[in-house]
PDB file of C-alpha atoms in Angstrom:
ATOM      1  CA  MET Y   1       0.344  -0.350   0.656  1.00  0.00           C
ATOM      2  CA  ARG Y   2       2.844   2.609   0.865  1.00  0.00           C
ATOM      3  CA  MET Y   3       4.399   1.818  -2.018  1.00  0.00           C
ATOM      4  CA  GLN Y   4       1.528   2.295  -4.496  1.00  0.00           C
ATOM      5  CA  PHE Y   5       1.282   5.717  -2.768  1.00  0.00           C
ATOM      6  CA  TRP Y   6       4.647   6.632  -4.070  1.00  0.00           C
ATOM      7  CA  LYS Y   7       3.228   5.725  -7.021  1.00  0.00           C
ATOM      8  CA  THR Y   8       0.059   7.845  -7.205  1.00  0.00           C
ATOM      9  CA  VAL Y   9       1.709  10.748  -6.030  1.00  0.00           C
ATOM     10  CA  VAL Y  10       4.611  10.365  -8.461  1.00  0.00           C
ATOM     11  CA  ASP Y  11       1.323   9.846 -10.786  1.00  0.00           C
ATOM     12  CA  ASP Y  12      -0.366  13.147  -9.674  1.00  0.00           C
ATOM     13  CA  ILE Y  13       2.260  15.721  -9.865  1.00  0.00           C
ATOM     14  CA  TYR Y  14       3.293  15.248 -12.966  1.00  0.00           C
ATOM     15  CA  ARG Y  15      -0.606  15.722 -13.568  1.00  0.00           C
ATOM     16  CA  ASP Y  16       0.758  19.613 -11.926  1.00  0.00           C
ATOM     17  CA  GLU Y  17      -1.734  18.350  -8.989  1.00  0.00           C
ATOM     18  CA  HIS Y  18      -0.379  20.081  -5.764  1.00  0.00           C
ATOM     19  CA  SER Y  19      -0.381  17.686  -2.529  1.00  0.00           C
ATOM     20  CA  ALA Y  20      -0.611  18.539   1.038  1.00  0.00           C
ATOM     21  CA  GLN Y  21       2.172  15.576   1.981  1.00  0.00           C
ATOM     22  CA  PRO Y  22       5.012  17.288   3.619  1.00  0.00           C
ATOM     23  CA  VAL Y  23       7.179  14.933   0.377  1.00  0.00           C
ATOM     24  CA  SER Y  24       5.018  14.892  -1.707  1.00  0.00           C
ATOM     25  CA  ALA Y  25       5.134  18.880  -1.507  1.00  0.00           C
ATOM     26  CA  GLU Y  26       8.511  19.124  -1.931  1.00  0.00           C
ATOM     27  CA  LEU Y  27       8.952  16.183  -3.705  1.00  0.00           C
ATOM     28  CA  TRP Y  28       6.169  19.366  -6.099  1.00  0.00           C
ATOM     29  CA  ARG Y  29       8.941  21.542  -5.753  1.00  0.00           C
ATOM     30  CA  ALA Y  30      11.728  19.903  -7.478  1.00  0.00           C
ATOM     31  CA  VAL Y  31       9.799  18.468 -10.397  1.00  0.00           C
ATOM     32  CA  ARG Y  32       8.684  21.921 -11.874  1.00  0.00           C
ATOM     33  CA  LYS Y  33      11.904  23.879 -10.797  1.00  0.00           C
ATOM     34  CA  HIS Y  34      14.723  20.850 -11.817  1.00  0.00           C
ATOM     35  CA  TYR Y  35      12.543  19.053 -14.766  1.00  0.00           C
ATOM     36  CA  LEU Y  36      13.366  15.683 -12.614  1.00  0.00           C
ATOM     37  CA  THR Y  37      12.024  12.959 -15.163  1.00  0.00           C
ATOM     38  CA  LYS Y  38       9.688  10.344 -13.786  1.00  0.00           C
ATOM     39  CA  ARG Y  39      10.914   7.672 -15.223  1.00  0.00           C
ATOM     40  CA  TRP Y  40      13.701   7.404 -12.732  1.00  0.00           C
ATOM     41  CA  LEU Y  41      10.948   7.897  -9.521  1.00  0.00           C
ATOM     42  CA  LEU Y  42       9.128   5.380  -9.903  1.00  0.00           C
ATOM     43  CA  ARG Y  43      12.103   3.180 -10.750  1.00  0.00           C
ATOM     44  CA  ILE Y  44      13.218   3.883  -7.528  1.00  0.00           C
ATOM     45  CA  ILE Y  45       9.639   3.070  -6.062  1.00  0.00           C
ATOM     46  CA  SER Y  46       9.276  -0.327  -8.302  1.00  0.00           C
ATOM     47  CA  GLU Y  47      12.690  -2.077  -7.717  1.00  0.00           C
ATOM     48  CA  ARG Y  48      11.676  -1.179  -3.409  1.00  0.00           C
ATOM     49  CA  GLU Y  49       8.612  -2.687  -4.228  1.00  0.00           C
ATOM     50  CA  LYS Y  50      10.106  -5.864  -5.697  1.00  0.00           C
ATOM     51  CA  ASP Y  51      12.887  -5.829  -2.894  1.00  0.00           C
ATOM     52  CA  MET Y  52       9.546  -6.635  -0.434  1.00  0.00           C
ATOM     53  CA  GLU Y  53      10.499  -9.747  -1.259  1.00  0.00           C
ATOM     54  CA  ASP Y  54      12.579 -10.179   1.517  1.00  0.00           C
ATOM     55  CA  ARG Y  55      15.278 -12.768  -0.236  1.00  0.00           C
ATOM     56  CA  ALA Y  56      18.697 -12.785  -1.450  1.00  0.00           C
ATOM     57  CA  TYR Y  57      20.049 -12.000  -4.229  1.00  0.00           C
ATOM     58  CA  ARG Y  58      20.561 -14.941  -6.881  1.00  0.00           C
ATOM     59  CA  ASN Y  59      24.213 -13.577  -8.457  1.00  0.00           C
ATOM     60  CA  LEU Y  60      25.862 -10.506  -8.148  1.00  0.00           C
ATOM     61  CA  GLN Y  61      24.366  -9.192 -11.281  1.00  0.00           C
ATOM     62  CA  GLU Y  62      21.372  -9.184  -9.392  1.00  0.00           C
ATOM     63  CA  LEU Y  63      22.040  -7.248  -6.582  1.00  0.00           C
ATOM     64  CA  GLU Y  64      23.558  -4.983  -8.987  1.00  0.00           C
ATOM     65  CA  ALA Y  65      20.517  -5.114 -10.837  1.00  0.00           C
ATOM     66  CA  TYR Y  66      18.481  -3.590  -7.921  1.00  0.00           C
ATOM     67  CA  SER Y  67      21.378  -1.038  -7.071  1.00  0.00           C
ATOM     68  CA  GLU Y  68      21.232  -0.035 -10.784  1.00  0.00           C
ATOM     69  CA  ASN Y  69      17.836   1.019 -10.549  1.00  0.00           C
ATOM     70  CA  THR Y  70      17.565   2.850  -7.127  1.00  0.00           C
ATOM     71  CA  GLN Y  71      21.259   3.980  -5.695  1.00  0.00           C
ATOM     72  CA  SER Y  72      22.128   5.366  -9.823  1.00  0.00           C
ATOM     73  CA  SER Y  73      18.569   6.068 -10.667  1.00  0.00           C
ATOM     74  CA  LEU Y  74      19.286   7.971  -7.933  1.00  0.00           C
ATOM     75  CA  LEU Y  75      22.071   9.673  -8.745  1.00  0.00           C
ATOM     76  CA  TYR Y  76      21.061  10.135 -11.934  1.00  0.00           C
ATOM     77  CA  LEU Y  77      18.292  12.744  -9.945  1.00  0.00           C
ATOM     78  CA  LEU Y  78      20.492  14.107  -8.664  1.00  0.00           C
ATOM     79  CA  LEU Y  79      22.326  14.888 -11.390  1.00  0.00           C
ATOM     80  CA  GLU Y  80      19.154  16.643 -13.202  1.00  0.00           C
ATOM     81  CA  ALA Y  81      18.857  18.766 -10.418  1.00  0.00           C
ATOM     82  CA  LEU Y  82      22.452  19.494 -10.548  1.00  0.00           C
ATOM     83  CA  GLY Y  83      21.321  21.453 -14.362  1.00  0.00           C
ATOM     84  CA  VAL Y  84      24.106  18.225 -15.390  1.00  0.00           C
ATOM     85  CA  LYS Y  85      23.580  16.489 -18.831  1.00  0.00           C
ATOM     86  CA  ASP Y  86      26.326  14.522 -20.188  1.00  0.00           C
ATOM     87  CA  VAL Y  87      26.382  11.068 -20.580  1.00  0.00           C
ATOM     88  CA  GLN Y  88      30.053  10.329 -19.353  1.00  0.00           C
ATOM     89  CA  ALA Y  89      28.650  12.245 -16.415  1.00  0.00           C
ATOM     90  CA  ASP Y  90      25.622   9.083 -17.090  1.00  0.00           C
ATOM     91  CA  HIS Y  91      28.396   6.657 -17.002  1.00  0.00           C
ATOM     92  CA  ALA Y  92      29.952   7.632 -13.686  1.00  0.00           C
ATOM     93  CA  ALA Y  93      26.730   8.117 -11.476  1.00  0.00           C
ATOM     94  CA  SER Y  94      26.080   3.966 -13.172  1.00  0.00           C
ATOM     95  CA  HIS Y  95      28.968   2.944 -11.332  1.00  0.00           C
ATOM     96  CA  ILE Y  96      29.271   4.958  -8.336  1.00  0.00           C
ATOM     97  CA  GLY Y  97      25.212   3.667  -7.681  1.00  0.00           C
ATOM     98  CA  LYS Y  98      26.238   0.157  -8.145  1.00  0.00           C
ATOM     99  CA  ALA Y  99      28.685   0.681  -5.848  1.00  0.00           C
ATOM    100  CA  GLN Y 100      26.855   1.843  -3.580  1.00  0.00           C
ATOM    101  CA  GLY Y 101      24.385  -0.612  -3.598  1.00  0.00           C
ATOM    102  CA  ILE Y 102      27.228  -3.025  -3.035  1.00  0.00           C
ATOM    103  CA  ILE Y 103      29.217  -1.586   0.499  1.00  0.00           C
ATOM    104  CA  THR Y 104      25.625  -0.942   1.157  1.00  0.00           C
ATOM    105  CA  CYS Y 105      24.623  -5.526   1.299  1.00  0.00           C
ATOM    106  CA  LEU Y 106      27.972  -6.231   2.753  1.00  0.00           C
ATOM    107  CA  ARG Y 107      27.742  -3.136   5.390  1.00  0.00           C
ATOM    108  CA  ALA Y 108      23.772  -4.465   6.188  1.00  0.00           C
ATOM    109  CA  THR Y 109      25.276  -8.358   6.868  1.00  0.00           C
ATOM    110  CA  PRO Y 110      26.084  -8.334  10.732  1.00  0.00           C
ATOM    111  CA  TYR Y 111      22.897  -6.426  11.441  1.00  0.00           C
ATOM    112  CA  HIS Y 112      20.618  -8.322   9.138  1.00  0.00           C
ATOM    113  CA  SER Y 113      22.794 -11.192  10.426  1.00  0.00           C
ATOM    114  CA  ARG Y 114      21.399 -10.649  13.839  1.00  0.00           C
ATOM    115  CA  ARG Y 115      17.838 -11.149  12.663  1.00  0.00           C
ATOM    116  CA  ARG Y 116      18.589 -14.754  10.847  1.00  0.00           C
ATOM    117  CA  LYS Y 117      18.828 -12.684   7.589  1.00  0.00           C
ATOM    118  CA  VAL Y 118      21.240 -12.934   4.535  1.00  0.00           C
ATOM    119  CA  TYR Y 119      20.931 -11.278   1.580  1.00  0.00           C
ATOM    120  CA  LEU Y 120      23.968 -11.926   0.084  1.00  0.00           C
ATOM    121  CA  PRO Y 121      24.492 -13.252  -3.308  1.00  0.00           C
ATOM    122  CA  MET Y 122      23.612 -16.993  -3.139  1.00  0.00           C
ATOM    123  CA  ASP Y 123      26.048 -17.956  -6.263  1.00  0.00           C
ATOM    124  CA  ILE Y 124      28.996 -16.360  -4.455  1.00  0.00           C
ATOM    125  CA  CYS Y 125      28.640 -17.703  -1.133  1.00  0.00           C
ATOM    126  CA  MET Y 126      27.971 -20.659  -2.593  1.00  0.00           C
ATOM    127  CA  LEU Y 127      30.997 -20.684  -4.812  1.00  0.00           C
ATOM    128  CA  HIS Y 128      32.792 -20.840  -1.709  1.00  0.00           C
ATOM    129  CA  GLY Y 129      30.755 -23.157   0.618  1.00  0.00           C
ATOM    130  CA  ALA Y 130      29.662 -20.726   3.201  1.00  0.00           C
ATOM    131  CA  SER Y 131      26.147 -21.388   3.997  1.00  0.00           C
ATOM    132  CA  GLN Y 132      23.017 -19.040   5.561  1.00  0.00           C
ATOM    133  CA  GLU Y 133      23.688 -20.505   8.775  1.00  0.00           C
ATOM    134  CA  ASP Y 134      27.457 -19.390   8.574  1.00  0.00           C
ATOM    135  CA  PHE Y 135      26.741 -15.828   8.085  1.00  0.00           C
ATOM    136  CA  ILE Y 136      23.971 -15.615  10.630  1.00  0.00           C
ATOM    137  CA  ARG Y 137      26.376 -17.488  13.733  1.00  0.00           C
ATOM    138  CA  GLY Y 138      28.365 -14.835  12.587  1.00  0.00           C
ATOM    139  CA  SER Y 139      31.171 -16.967  11.412  1.00  0.00           C
ATOM    140  CA  ARG Y 140      34.222 -15.187  11.052  1.00  0.00           C
ATOM    141  CA  GLU Y 141      36.444 -18.309   8.799  1.00  0.00           C
ATOM    142  CA  GLN Y 142      38.423 -18.144   5.291  1.00  0.00           C
ATOM    143  CA  ASN Y 143      35.050 -19.513   3.604  1.00  0.00           C
ATOM    144  CA  VAL Y 144      32.948 -16.355   5.113  1.00  0.00           C
ATOM    145  CA  ARG Y 145      36.157 -14.160   3.922  1.00  0.00           C
ATOM    146  CA  ASP Y 146      36.169 -15.187   0.923  1.00  0.00           C
ATOM    147  CA  VAL Y 147      32.168 -14.598   0.099  1.00  0.00           C
ATOM    148  CA  VAL Y 148      32.729 -10.729   1.525  1.00  0.00           C
ATOM    149  CA  TYR Y 149      36.446 -10.654  -0.743  1.00  0.00           C
ATOM    150  CA  ASP Y 150      34.248 -11.175  -3.783  1.00  0.00           C
ATOM    151  CA  ILE Y 151      31.809  -8.763  -3.392  1.00  0.00           C
ATOM    152  CA  ALA Y 152      34.088  -6.653  -2.304  1.00  0.00           C
ATOM    153  CA  SER Y 153      36.428  -6.536  -5.381  1.00  0.00           C
ATOM    154  CA  GLN Y 154      33.776  -6.217  -7.722  1.00  0.00           C
ATOM    155  CA  ALA Y 155      32.498  -2.537  -6.016  1.00  0.00           C
ATOM    156  CA  HIS Y 156      36.140  -1.614  -5.459  1.00  0.00           C
ATOM    157  CA  VAL Y 157      35.642  -2.579  -9.673  1.00  0.00           C
ATOM    158  CA  HIS Y 158      33.189  -0.301 -10.198  1.00  0.00           C
ATOM    159  CA  LEU Y 159      34.700   2.680  -8.450  1.00  0.00           C
ATOM    160  CA  GLN Y 160      37.239   2.669 -10.465  1.00  0.00           C
ATOM    161  CA  HIS Y 161      35.429   1.850 -13.618  1.00  0.00           C
ATOM    162  CA  ALA Y 162      33.750   5.765 -12.313  1.00  0.00           C
ATOM    163  CA  ARG Y 163      36.680   7.608 -11.852  1.00  0.00           C
ATOM    164  CA  SER Y 164      38.122   6.082 -15.406  1.00  0.00           C
ATOM    165  CA  PHE Y 165      35.574   9.031 -16.557  1.00  0.00           C
ATOM    166  CA  SER Y 166      36.209  11.788 -14.771  1.00  0.00           C
ATOM    167  CA  LYS Y 167      38.323  14.259 -16.702  1.00  0.00           C
ATOM    168  CA  ASN Y 168      35.395  14.059 -19.235  1.00  0.00           C
ATOM    169  CA  VAL Y 169      32.607  14.758 -16.645  1.00  0.00           C
ATOM    170  CA  PRO Y 170      31.623  18.304 -16.272  1.00  0.00           C
ATOM    171  CA  SER Y 171      32.861  19.539 -11.942  1.00  0.00           C
ATOM    172  CA  THR Y 172      29.725  20.539 -11.513  1.00  0.00           C
ATOM    173  CA  ALA Y 173      28.294  16.960 -11.170  1.00  0.00           C
ATOM    174  CA  PHE Y 174      30.959  15.561  -8.900  1.00  0.00           C
ATOM    175  CA  PRO Y 175      29.288  17.454  -5.586  1.00  0.00           C
ATOM    176  CA  ALA Y 176      26.473  14.169  -6.854  1.00  0.00           C
ATOM    177  CA  PHE Y 177      30.086  11.641  -6.181  1.00  0.00           C
ATOM    178  CA  PHE Y 178      30.928  12.728  -3.431  1.00  0.00           C
ATOM    179  CA  GLN Y 179      29.451   9.872  -1.270  1.00  0.00           C
ATOM    180  CA  THR Y 180      32.713   8.232  -3.191  1.00  0.00           C
ATOM    181  CA  VAL Y 181      34.901   8.817   0.051  1.00  0.00           C
ATOM    182  CA  VAL Y 182      32.643   6.896   2.373  1.00  0.00           C
ATOM    183  CA  LEU Y 183      32.796   3.676   0.007  1.00  0.00           C
ATOM    184  CA  GLU Y 184      36.531   4.168  -0.896  1.00  0.00           C
ATOM    185  CA  ASP Y 185      36.525   4.036   3.139  1.00  0.00           C
ATOM    186  CA  TYR Y 186      34.566   1.166   3.787  1.00  0.00           C
ATOM    187  CA  LEU Y 187      36.267  -0.780   1.278  1.00  0.00           C
ATOM    188  CA  GLN Y 188      39.345   0.310   3.074  1.00  0.00           C
ATOM    189  CA  ARG Y 189      38.577  -0.698   6.031  1.00  0.00           C
ATOM    190  CA  VAL Y 190      36.848  -4.112   5.936  1.00  0.00           C
ATOM    191  CA  ARG Y 191      39.833  -4.430   4.038  1.00  0.00           C
ATOM    192  CA  ARG Y 192      42.444  -3.972   7.224  1.00  0.00           C
ATOM    193  CA  VAL Y 193      40.720  -6.655   8.780  1.00  0.00           C
ATOM    194  CA  ASP Y 194      40.894  -8.966   6.526  1.00  0.00           C
ATOM    195  CA  PHE Y 195      37.416  -8.839   5.195  1.00  0.00           C
ATOM    196  CA  ASP Y 196      36.449  -9.188   8.483  1.00  0.00           C
ATOM    197  CA  VAL Y 197      32.990  -8.470   7.537  1.00  0.00           C
ATOM    198  CA  PHE Y 198      31.892  -8.639  11.549  1.00  0.00           C
ATOM    199  CA  HIS Y 199      34.413  -6.866  12.352  1.00  0.00           C
ATOM    200  CA  PRO Y 200      33.833  -4.408  15.297  1.00  0.00           C
ATOM    201  CA  SER Y 201      35.824  -1.930  14.565  1.00  0.00           C
ATOM    202  CA  LEU Y 202      33.641  -1.715  11.598  1.00  0.00           C
ATOM    203  CA  GLN Y 203      30.533  -0.781  13.327  1.00  0.00           C
ATOM    204  CA  LYS Y 204      32.125   2.094  14.346  1.00  0.00           C
ATOM    205  CA  ARG Y 205      32.020   5.720  11.869  1.00  0.00           C
ATOM    206  CA  ASN Y 206      34.775   7.227  10.470  1.00  0.00           C
ATOM    207  CA  PRO Y 207      35.390  10.628  12.228  1.00  0.00           C
ATOM    208  CA  LEU Y 208      37.768  11.709   9.450  1.00  0.00           C
ATOM    209  CA  ILE Y 209      35.027  11.096   6.874  1.00  0.00           C
ATOM    210  CA  PRO Y 210      33.459  15.657   6.798  1.00  0.00           C
ATOM    211  CA  LEU Y 211      37.743  16.434   6.626  1.00  0.00           C
ATOM    212  CA  HIS Y 212      38.462  13.643   3.510  1.00  0.00           C
ATOM    213  CA  LEU Y 213      35.211  15.660   2.012  1.00  0.00           C
ATOM    214  CA  TYR Y 214      36.665  18.391   2.703  1.00  0.00           C
ATOM    215  CA  ILE Y 215      40.231  17.615   1.271  1.00  0.00           C
ATOM    216  CA  ARG Y 216      38.237  15.826  -1.558  1.00  0.00           C
ATOM    217  CA  SER Y 217      35.791  18.639  -2.433  1.00  0.00           C
ATOM    218  CA  TRP Y 218      39.053  21.350  -2.209  1.00  0.00           C
ATOM    219  CA  LYS Y 219      40.489  19.213  -5.154  1.00  0.00           C
ATOM    220  CA  ASN Y 220      36.864  19.062  -6.646  1.00  0.00           C
ATOM    221  CA  THR Y 221      37.675  15.103  -7.561  1.00  0.00           C
ATOM    222  CA  TYR Y 222      35.308  12.391  -6.680  1.00  0.00           C
TER     223      TYR Y 222
END
């Protein structure tokens, strides 16, 4: 019902029907001001609706598709809000969104495991002989670390691809991409603990993140 509500809200916005609901009203203003594409909004809602099936991703490609349809779609909207219409920026946004979705899945693993839920791609778990029960128990065995390594490596590949476009991406797009600082920070920290996704240090905030964001902004790069 909640997803249908938002689908209706989006349809109403693009019929120029103003809503009294606070979030809907702000979204209406954003659409009017920045000419946001309806398709990206509906794609986020539809993908979240499918995600309510509450099951593990069958393979890494399925996780990447989910990330593209949610995280990358949001980045496309941010680019539109910044007035950026550029193919290279769109390519970078696609890869950053995929990296963000993959890393979010990894970061949430301890939280979900405590609730006896595992969403990591089943094909990679099977490849290394790691069962859902291993993650639910918070296992720190090598096969579990190998699963995390493979998934984290794919996120790293997407970050590298995104940065390969940086010389051709307009600098006005960079503010939409600064979350790469947080993504890179997590990948570095999980590497330092030998891909032990349950290591207590990974659940702590890095107090230097604001400084890293400032430096990246000052250097005008992502």
